Tab-separated table of N, CA and C in Angstrom:
chain	number	residue	atom	x	y	z
M	13	MET	N	-79.640	263.027	70.983
M	13	MET	CA	-78.309	263.098	70.389
M	13	MET	C	-77.242	262.846	71.474
M	14	MET	N	-76.293	261.978	71.199
M	14	MET	CA	-75.239	261.691	72.181
M	14	MET	C	-74.173	262.774	72.133
M	15	ASN	N	-73.649	263.139	73.338
M	15	ASN	CA	-72.526	264.048	73.336
M	15	ASN	C	-71.236	263.288	73.066
M	16	LEU	N	-70.148	263.981	72.892
M	16	LEU	CA	-68.907	263.368	72.479
M	16	LEU	C	-68.392	262.323	73.494
M	17	SER	N	-68.488	262.619	74.770
M	17	SER	CA	-68.013	261.628	75.776
M	17	SER	C	-68.850	260.382	75.764
M	18	THR	N	-70.147	260.504	75.618
M	18	THR	CA	-71.012	259.336	75.552
M	18	THR	C	-70.738	258.530	74.279
M	19	LEU	N	-70.524	259.237	73.193
M	19	LEU	CA	-70.209	258.584	71.913
M	19	LEU	C	-68.950	257.743	72.059
M	20	ALA	N	-67.917	258.317	72.688
M	20	ALA	CA	-66.655	257.592	72.883
M	20	ALA	C	-66.830	256.384	73.807
M	21	LEU	N	-67.586	256.596	74.886
M	21	LEU	CA	-67.790	255.521	75.862
M	21	LEU	C	-68.566	254.345	75.260
M	22	ARG	N	-69.414	254.607	74.297
M	22	ARG	CA	-70.294	253.558	73.769
M	22	ARG	C	-69.810	252.975	72.465
M	23	THR	N	-69.364	253.811	71.520
M	23	THR	CA	-69.041	253.284	70.203
M	23	THR	C	-67.749	252.478	70.161
M	24	LEU	N	-66.737	252.895	70.878
M	24	LEU	CA	-65.486	252.178	70.813
M	24	LEU	C	-65.588	250.781	71.375
M	25	PRO	N	-66.061	250.597	72.617
M	25	PRO	CA	-66.226	249.209	73.099
M	25	PRO	C	-67.338	248.482	72.356
M	26	GLY	N	-68.387	249.204	71.941
M	26	GLY	CA	-69.487	248.567	71.230
M	26	GLY	C	-69.007	247.914	69.930
M	27	ALA	N	-68.248	248.652	69.150
M	27	ALA	CA	-67.743	248.127	67.872
M	27	ALA	C	-66.783	246.962	68.117
M	28	PHE	N	-65.936	247.102	69.125
M	28	PHE	CA	-64.973	246.039	69.456
M	28	PHE	C	-65.687	244.747	69.852
M	29	ILE	N	-66.666	244.880	70.752
M	29	ILE	CA	-67.390	243.705	71.259
M	29	ILE	C	-68.273	243.103	70.156
M	30	LEU	N	-68.908	243.933	69.358
M	30	LEU	CA	-69.728	243.425	68.229
M	30	LEU	C	-68.860	242.637	67.274
M	31	ASN	N	-67.689	243.155	66.928
M	31	ASN	CA	-66.787	242.448	66.026
M	31	ASN	C	-66.336	241.125	66.635
M	32	ALA	N	-66.038	241.124	67.930
M	32	ALA	CA	-65.615	239.886	68.589
M	32	ALA	C	-66.727	238.841	68.527
M	33	GLY	N	-67.985	239.270	68.728
M	33	GLY	CA	-69.093	238.342	68.656
M	33	GLY	C	-69.289	237.774	67.270
M	34	ILE	N	-69.230	238.628	66.270
M	34	ILE	CA	-69.403	238.171	64.896
M	34	ILE	C	-68.309	237.182	64.523
M	35	SER	N	-67.094	237.424	64.982
M	35	SER	CA	-65.972	236.498	64.649
M	35	SER	C	-66.144	235.134	65.338
M	36	LYS	N	-66.955	235.076	66.375
M	36	LYS	CA	-67.175	233.807	67.088
M	36	LYS	C	-68.319	232.986	66.531
M	37	LEU	N	-69.077	233.527	65.591
M	37	LEU	CA	-70.229	232.804	65.053
M	37	LEU	C	-69.874	231.476	64.388
M	38	LYS	N	-68.689	231.378	63.872
M	38	LYS	CA	-68.270	230.162	63.166
M	38	LYS	C	-67.175	229.421	63.913
M	39	LEU	N	-67.217	229.463	65.241
M	39	LEU	CA	-66.208	228.747	66.037
M	39	LEU	C	-66.308	227.235	65.781
M	40	ASP	N	-65.164	226.607	65.641
M	40	ASP	CA	-65.170	225.149	65.571
M	40	ASP	C	-65.230	224.614	66.994
M	41	ARG	N	-65.479	223.323	67.129
M	41	ARG	CA	-65.651	222.702	68.447
M	41	ARG	C	-64.452	222.896	69.347
M	42	ASP	N	-63.247	222.707	68.810
M	42	ASP	CA	-62.045	222.848	69.632
M	42	ASP	C	-61.885	224.277	70.173
M	43	SER	N	-62.138	225.256	69.330
M	43	SER	CA	-62.049	226.662	69.763
M	43	SER	C	-63.092	226.950	70.831
M	44	ALA	N	-64.310	226.442	70.610
M	44	ALA	CA	-65.378	226.673	71.595
M	44	ALA	C	-65.039	226.006	72.926
M	45	GLU	N	-64.450	224.808	72.865
M	45	GLU	CA	-64.024	224.124	74.112
M	45	GLU	C	-62.962	224.923	74.845
M	46	GLY	N	-62.024	225.493	74.105
M	46	GLY	CA	-60.971	226.280	74.726
M	46	GLY	C	-61.540	227.505	75.415
M	47	LEU	N	-62.420	228.223	74.749
M	47	LEU	CA	-63.058	229.398	75.372
M	47	LEU	C	-63.929	229.008	76.547
M	48	GLN	N	-64.602	227.874	76.431
M	48	GLN	CA	-65.458	227.396	77.507
M	48	GLN	C	-64.631	227.042	78.727
M	49	GLY	N	-63.505	226.376	78.534
M	49	GLY	CA	-62.650	226.024	79.659
M	49	GLY	C	-62.149	227.228	80.375
M	50	MET	N	-61.793	228.256	79.629
M	50	MET	CA	-61.316	229.490	80.231
M	50	MET	C	-62.484	230.187	80.960
M	51	ALA	N	-63.649	230.241	80.321
M	51	ALA	CA	-64.808	230.890	80.962
M	51	ALA	C	-65.210	230.171	82.240
M	52	ALA	N	-65.062	228.863	82.268
M	52	ALA	CA	-65.450	228.083	83.426
M	52	ALA	C	-64.636	228.416	84.678
M	53	THR	N	-63.422	228.969	84.490
M	53	THR	CA	-62.656	229.390	85.674
M	53	THR	C	-63.346	230.536	86.398
M	54	GLY	N	-64.085	231.360	85.686
M	54	GLY	CA	-64.786	232.477	86.302
M	54	GLY	C	-66.267	232.194	86.553
M	55	VAL	N	-66.873	231.418	85.688
M	55	VAL	CA	-68.286	231.088	85.812
M	55	VAL	C	-68.416	229.567	85.619
M	56	PRO	N	-68.251	228.794	86.698
M	56	PRO	CA	-68.209	227.321	86.583
M	56	PRO	C	-69.432	226.694	85.930
M	57	ALA	N	-70.579	227.323	85.985
M	57	ALA	CA	-71.815	226.740	85.418
M	57	ALA	C	-71.722	226.551	83.925
M	58	VAL	N	-70.871	227.273	83.207
M	58	VAL	CA	-70.796	227.124	81.750
M	58	VAL	C	-70.241	225.766	81.340
M	59	GLU	N	-69.601	225.057	82.252
M	59	GLU	CA	-69.086	223.720	81.928
M	59	GLU	C	-70.209	222.747	81.574
M	60	LYS	N	-71.420	223.006	82.047
M	60	LYS	CA	-72.545	222.107	81.819
M	60	LYS	C	-73.091	222.203	80.399
M	61	LEU	N	-72.748	223.232	79.669
M	61	LEU	CA	-73.237	223.398	78.288
M	61	LEU	C	-72.394	222.609	77.312
M	62	PRO	N	-73.011	222.102	76.238
M	62	PRO	CA	-72.191	221.565	75.152
M	62	PRO	C	-71.332	222.684	74.577
M	63	PRO	N	-70.096	222.389	74.144
M	63	PRO	CA	-69.196	223.445	73.661
M	63	PRO	C	-69.814	224.257	72.523
M	64	GLU	N	-70.512	223.616	71.613
M	64	GLU	CA	-71.101	224.359	70.496
M	64	GLU	C	-72.184	225.323	70.989
M	65	THR	N	-72.962	224.923	71.974
M	65	THR	CA	-73.990	225.802	72.544
M	65	THR	C	-73.333	226.958	73.267
M	66	PHE	N	-72.286	226.700	74.014
M	66	PHE	CA	-71.549	227.746	74.688
M	66	PHE	C	-70.996	228.766	73.684
M	67	GLY	N	-70.376	228.262	72.610
M	67	GLY	CA	-69.807	229.149	71.591
M	67	GLY	C	-70.836	230.041	70.948
M	68	LYS	N	-71.987	229.463	70.613
M	68	LYS	CA	-73.064	230.280	70.009
M	68	LYS	C	-73.603	231.302	70.990
M	69	ALA	N	-73.809	230.859	72.234
M	69	ALA	CA	-74.306	231.785	73.275
M	69	ALA	C	-73.350	232.938	73.517
M	70	LEU	N	-72.093	232.626	73.532
M	70	LEU	CA	-71.070	233.664	73.719
M	70	LEU	C	-71.087	234.634	72.547
M	71	ALA	N	-71.119	234.094	71.340
M	71	ALA	CA	-71.146	234.941	70.127
M	71	ALA	C	-72.345	235.859	70.131
M	72	TRP	N	-73.527	235.263	70.332
M	72	TRP	CA	-74.757	236.087	70.307
M	72	TRP	C	-74.845	237.052	71.487
M	73	GLY	N	-74.293	236.679	72.614
M	73	GLY	CA	-74.249	237.599	73.768
M	73	GLY	C	-73.377	238.803	73.460
M	74	GLU	N	-72.235	238.565	72.852
M	74	GLU	CA	-71.343	239.680	72.481
M	74	GLU	C	-71.994	240.536	71.386
M	75	ILE	N	-72.651	239.896	70.458
M	75	ILE	CA	-73.340	240.668	69.372
M	75	ILE	C	-74.424	241.547	70.006
M	76	ALA	N	-75.205	240.987	70.918
M	76	ALA	CA	-76.273	241.747	71.559
M	76	ALA	C	-75.697	242.910	72.361
M	77	LEU	N	-74.643	242.660	73.122
M	77	LEU	CA	-74.039	243.728	73.930
M	77	LEU	C	-73.447	244.821	73.034
M	78	GLY	N	-72.707	244.423	71.990
M	78	GLY	CA	-72.123	245.417	71.080
M	78	GLY	C	-73.194	246.243	70.426
M	79	THR	N	-74.293	245.582	70.012
M	79	THR	CA	-75.395	246.301	69.374
M	79	THR	C	-76.065	247.259	70.358
M	80	ALA	N	-76.241	246.845	71.591
M	80	ALA	CA	-76.876	247.721	72.601
M	80	ALA	C	-76.020	248.965	72.818
M	81	LEU	N	-74.724	248.775	72.894
M	81	LEU	CA	-73.826	249.921	73.100
M	81	LEU	C	-73.865	250.884	71.908
M	82	LEU	N	-74.029	250.334	70.702
M	82	LEU	CA	-74.055	251.177	69.511
M	82	LEU	C	-75.415	251.791	69.180
M	83	THR	N	-76.440	251.359	69.875
M	83	THR	CA	-77.808	251.820	69.593
M	83	THR	C	-78.146	252.995	70.460
M	84	PRO	N	-78.361	254.191	69.877
M	84	PRO	CA	-78.581	255.410	70.674
M	84	PRO	C	-79.817	255.376	71.574
M	85	PHE	N	-80.876	254.662	71.184
M	85	PHE	CA	-82.072	254.694	72.042
M	85	PHE	C	-82.004	253.767	73.234
M	86	VAL	N	-80.962	252.949	73.345
M	86	VAL	CA	-80.694	252.162	74.561
M	86	VAL	C	-80.069	253.124	75.570
M	87	SER	N	-80.657	253.235	76.741
M	87	SER	CA	-80.153	254.205	77.711
M	87	SER	C	-78.708	253.898	78.152
M	88	ASN	N	-78.020	254.944	78.564
M	88	ASN	CA	-76.667	254.756	79.077
M	88	ASN	C	-76.654	253.790	80.268
M	89	ARG	N	-77.636	253.954	81.120
M	89	ARG	CA	-77.701	253.109	82.321
M	89	ARG	C	-77.870	251.637	81.938
M	90	LEU	N	-78.796	251.333	81.024
M	90	LEU	CA	-79.000	249.952	80.622
M	90	LEU	C	-77.777	249.369	79.897
M	91	ALA	N	-77.207	250.185	79.000
M	91	ALA	CA	-76.005	249.732	78.286
M	91	ALA	C	-74.849	249.519	79.278
M	92	GLY	N	-74.724	250.421	80.257
M	92	GLY	CA	-73.686	250.312	81.258
M	92	GLY	C	-73.861	249.082	82.145
M	93	LEU	N	-75.097	248.802	82.518
M	93	LEU	CA	-75.335	247.607	83.339
M	93	LEU	C	-74.992	246.341	82.575
M	94	ALA	N	-75.364	246.287	81.305
M	94	ALA	CA	-75.050	245.109	80.494
M	94	ALA	C	-73.533	244.961	80.345
M	95	LEU	N	-72.852	246.069	80.076
M	95	LEU	CA	-71.405	246.042	79.958
M	95	LEU	C	-70.766	245.654	81.270
M	96	GLY	N	-71.328	246.136	82.373
M	96	GLY	CA	-70.806	245.794	83.701
M	96	GLY	C	-70.898	244.305	83.974
M	97	GLY	N	-72.027	243.684	83.619
M	97	GLY	CA	-72.160	242.236	83.764
M	97	GLY	C	-71.126	241.466	82.946
M	98	PHE	N	-70.946	241.905	81.735
M	98	PHE	CA	-69.965	241.276	80.830
M	98	PHE	C	-68.547	241.425	81.408
M	99	SER	N	-68.196	242.639	81.825
M	99	SER	CA	-66.846	242.858	82.367
M	99	SER	C	-66.643	242.107	83.668
M	100	ALA	N	-67.686	241.952	84.479
M	100	ALA	CA	-67.580	241.181	85.723
M	100	ALA	C	-67.227	239.724	85.409
M	101	GLY	N	-67.834	239.174	84.370
M	101	GLY	CA	-67.501	237.811	83.956
M	101	GLY	C	-66.047	237.703	83.524
M	102	MET	N	-65.575	238.674	82.765
M	102	MET	CA	-64.193	238.678	82.302
M	102	MET	C	-63.235	238.777	83.471
M	103	LEU	N	-63.516	239.678	84.391
M	103	LEU	CA	-62.651	239.866	85.553
M	103	LEU	C	-62.704	238.688	86.528
M	104	SER	N	-63.820	238.010	86.590
M	104	SER	CA	-63.896	236.814	87.464
M	104	SER	C	-62.978	235.726	86.910
M	105	MET	N	-62.875	235.610	85.609
M	105	MET	CA	-61.926	234.641	85.028
M	105	MET	C	-60.506	235.029	85.412
M	106	TYR	N	-60.218	236.297	85.410
M	106	TYR	CA	-58.895	236.794	85.751
M	106	TYR	C	-58.546	236.498	87.199
M	107	PHE	N	-59.419	236.905	88.118
M	107	PHE	CA	-59.093	236.801	89.537
M	107	PHE	C	-59.225	235.381	90.085
M	108	ARG	N	-59.965	234.522	89.433
M	108	ARG	CA	-60.115	233.130	89.916
M	108	ARG	C	-59.118	232.157	89.339
M	109	ASN	N	-58.257	232.620	88.468
M	109	ASN	CA	-57.280	231.739	87.865
M	109	ASN	C	-55.907	232.193	88.341
M	110	ASP	N	-55.269	231.359	89.165
M	110	ASP	CA	-53.983	231.744	89.769
M	110	ASP	C	-52.888	231.994	88.733
M	111	ASP	N	-53.005	231.392	87.534
M	111	ASP	CA	-51.983	231.570	86.501
M	111	ASP	C	-52.091	232.975	85.884
M	112	MET	N	-53.176	233.692	86.116
M	112	MET	CA	-53.373	234.988	85.506
M	112	MET	C	-52.732	236.142	86.291
M	113	THR	N	-52.463	235.884	87.590
M	113	THR	CA	-51.914	236.938	88.428
M	113	THR	C	-50.554	236.547	89.027
M	114	GLU	N	-49.832	237.592	89.406
M	114	GLU	CA	-48.604	237.371	90.166
M	114	GLU	C	-48.979	236.848	91.531
M	115	SER	N	-47.992	236.561	92.383
M	115	SER	CA	-48.232	235.960	93.692
M	115	SER	C	-49.144	236.807	94.594
M	116	ASP	N	-49.217	238.119	94.313
M	116	ASP	CA	-50.087	238.976	95.163
M	116	ASP	C	-51.556	238.852	94.791
M	117	GLY	N	-51.875	238.127	93.719
M	117	GLY	CA	-53.256	237.912	93.340
M	117	GLY	C	-53.926	239.084	92.656
M	118	VAL	N	-53.199	240.140	92.389
M	118	VAL	CA	-53.788	241.350	91.756
M	118	VAL	C	-53.058	241.700	90.454
M	119	ARG	N	-51.756	241.897	90.528
M	119	ARG	CA	-51.004	242.280	89.316
M	119	ARG	C	-51.029	241.137	88.298
M	120	PRO	N	-51.165	241.465	87.025
M	120	PRO	CA	-51.253	240.397	86.005
M	120	PRO	C	-49.908	239.729	85.732
M	121	SER	N	-49.989	238.447	85.541
M	121	SER	CA	-48.847	237.697	85.003
M	121	SER	C	-48.852	237.936	83.498
M	122	GLN	N	-47.863	237.388	82.806
M	122	GLN	CA	-47.857	237.526	81.341
M	122	GLN	C	-49.122	236.889	80.762
M	123	ASP	N	-49.540	235.729	81.284
M	123	ASP	CA	-50.737	235.069	80.799
M	123	ASP	C	-51.996	235.882	81.129
M	124	GLY	N	-51.961	236.658	82.196
M	124	GLY	CA	-53.164	237.389	82.624
M	124	GLY	C	-53.340	238.734	81.999
M	125	THR	N	-52.327	239.257	81.365
M	125	THR	CA	-52.417	240.623	80.797
M	125	THR	C	-53.574	240.792	79.837
M	126	PRO	N	-53.858	239.857	78.928
M	126	PRO	CA	-54.989	240.081	78.039
M	126	PRO	C	-56.340	240.231	78.746
M	127	LEU	N	-56.540	239.530	79.836
M	127	LEU	CA	-57.807	239.684	80.603
M	127	LEU	C	-57.738	240.892	81.537
M	128	ALA	N	-56.604	241.139	82.153
M	128	ALA	CA	-56.491	242.247	83.106
M	128	ALA	C	-56.762	243.574	82.444
M	129	LYS	N	-56.369	243.712	81.192
M	129	LYS	CA	-56.603	244.989	80.545
M	129	LYS	C	-58.101	245.243	80.270
M	130	ASP	N	-58.927	244.220	80.431
M	130	ASP	CA	-60.374	244.391	80.281
M	130	ASP	C	-60.992	245.165	81.431
M	131	ILE	N	-60.172	245.606	82.370
M	131	ILE	CA	-60.674	246.434	83.447
M	131	ILE	C	-61.261	247.732	82.882
M	132	TRP	N	-60.788	248.132	81.702
M	132	TRP	CA	-61.332	249.339	81.073
M	132	TRP	C	-62.832	249.183	80.782
M	133	LEU	N	-63.249	247.964	80.534
M	133	LEU	CA	-64.699	247.725	80.297
M	133	LEU	C	-65.502	248.032	81.559
M	134	ALA	N	-64.976	247.644	82.708
M	134	ALA	CA	-65.626	247.928	83.982
M	134	ALA	C	-65.681	249.422	84.231
M	135	ALA	N	-64.601	250.136	83.915
M	135	ALA	CA	-64.577	251.585	84.104
M	135	ALA	C	-65.596	252.270	83.211
M	136	ILE	N	-65.712	251.827	81.965
M	136	ILE	CA	-66.694	252.394	81.031
M	136	ILE	C	-68.089	252.113	81.537
M	137	ALA	N	-68.318	250.877	82.025
M	137	ALA	CA	-69.648	250.547	82.540
M	137	ALA	C	-70.016	251.470	83.698
M	138	ILE	N	-69.117	251.694	84.598
M	138	ILE	CA	-69.380	252.594	85.749
M	138	ILE	C	-69.693	253.991	85.239
M	139	ALA	N	-68.915	254.477	84.303
M	139	ALA	CA	-69.144	255.820	83.760
M	139	ALA	C	-70.502	255.919	83.082
M	140	LEU	N	-70.912	254.905	82.332
M	140	LEU	CA	-72.214	254.941	81.680
M	140	LEU	C	-73.371	254.912	82.693
M	141	VAL	N	-73.255	254.097	83.714
M	141	VAL	CA	-74.314	253.998	84.729
M	141	VAL	C	-74.379	255.304	85.500
M	142	ALA	N	-73.278	255.923	85.760
M	142	ALA	CA	-73.236	257.135	86.572
M	142	ALA	C	-73.581	258.415	85.828
M	143	LYS	N	-73.566	258.375	84.501
M	143	LYS	CA	-73.868	259.582	83.695
M	143	LYS	C	-75.289	260.063	83.948
M	144	ARG	N	-75.433	261.366	83.983
M	144	ARG	CA	-76.775	261.947	84.087
M	144	ARG	C	-77.546	261.629	82.806
M	145	SER	N	-78.812	261.467	82.888
M	145	SER	CA	-79.613	261.117	81.709
M	145	SER	C	-79.592	262.171	80.628
M	146	LYS	N	-79.322	263.434	80.991
M	146	LYS	CA	-79.224	264.498	79.998
M	146	LYS	C	-78.001	264.358	79.089
M	147	ASP	N	-76.976	263.671	79.618
M	147	ASP	CA	-75.745	263.482	78.854
M	147	ASP	C	-76.025	262.557	77.744
């Protein structure tokens, strides 16, 4: 049985990420290309995929992550590591795109605010990995 803090750490981002993945299942080519272009700033290898393949992989990856966070028998550590990998990808897009930050390279510009606020995902991932297994 999950305690209240674990429940909050897992269900809120889990439901959000699962919903985001489900909404991407029917991406059109132009939308997939837009997301792919943005993702390529953080993970250049994604440019090699056809946009439709990228869109489906992103959708199913988010569905898998959201489901793992919502599934009680997936350990906190495993769920946290998966969320950490996802948040690292999001933050790499933020830090590698000069338009996302102010001149100091850290504070978000107006364009960067939507990605910068995803730092909460990294904090949740750290908390899940660090939690004692009894929690």
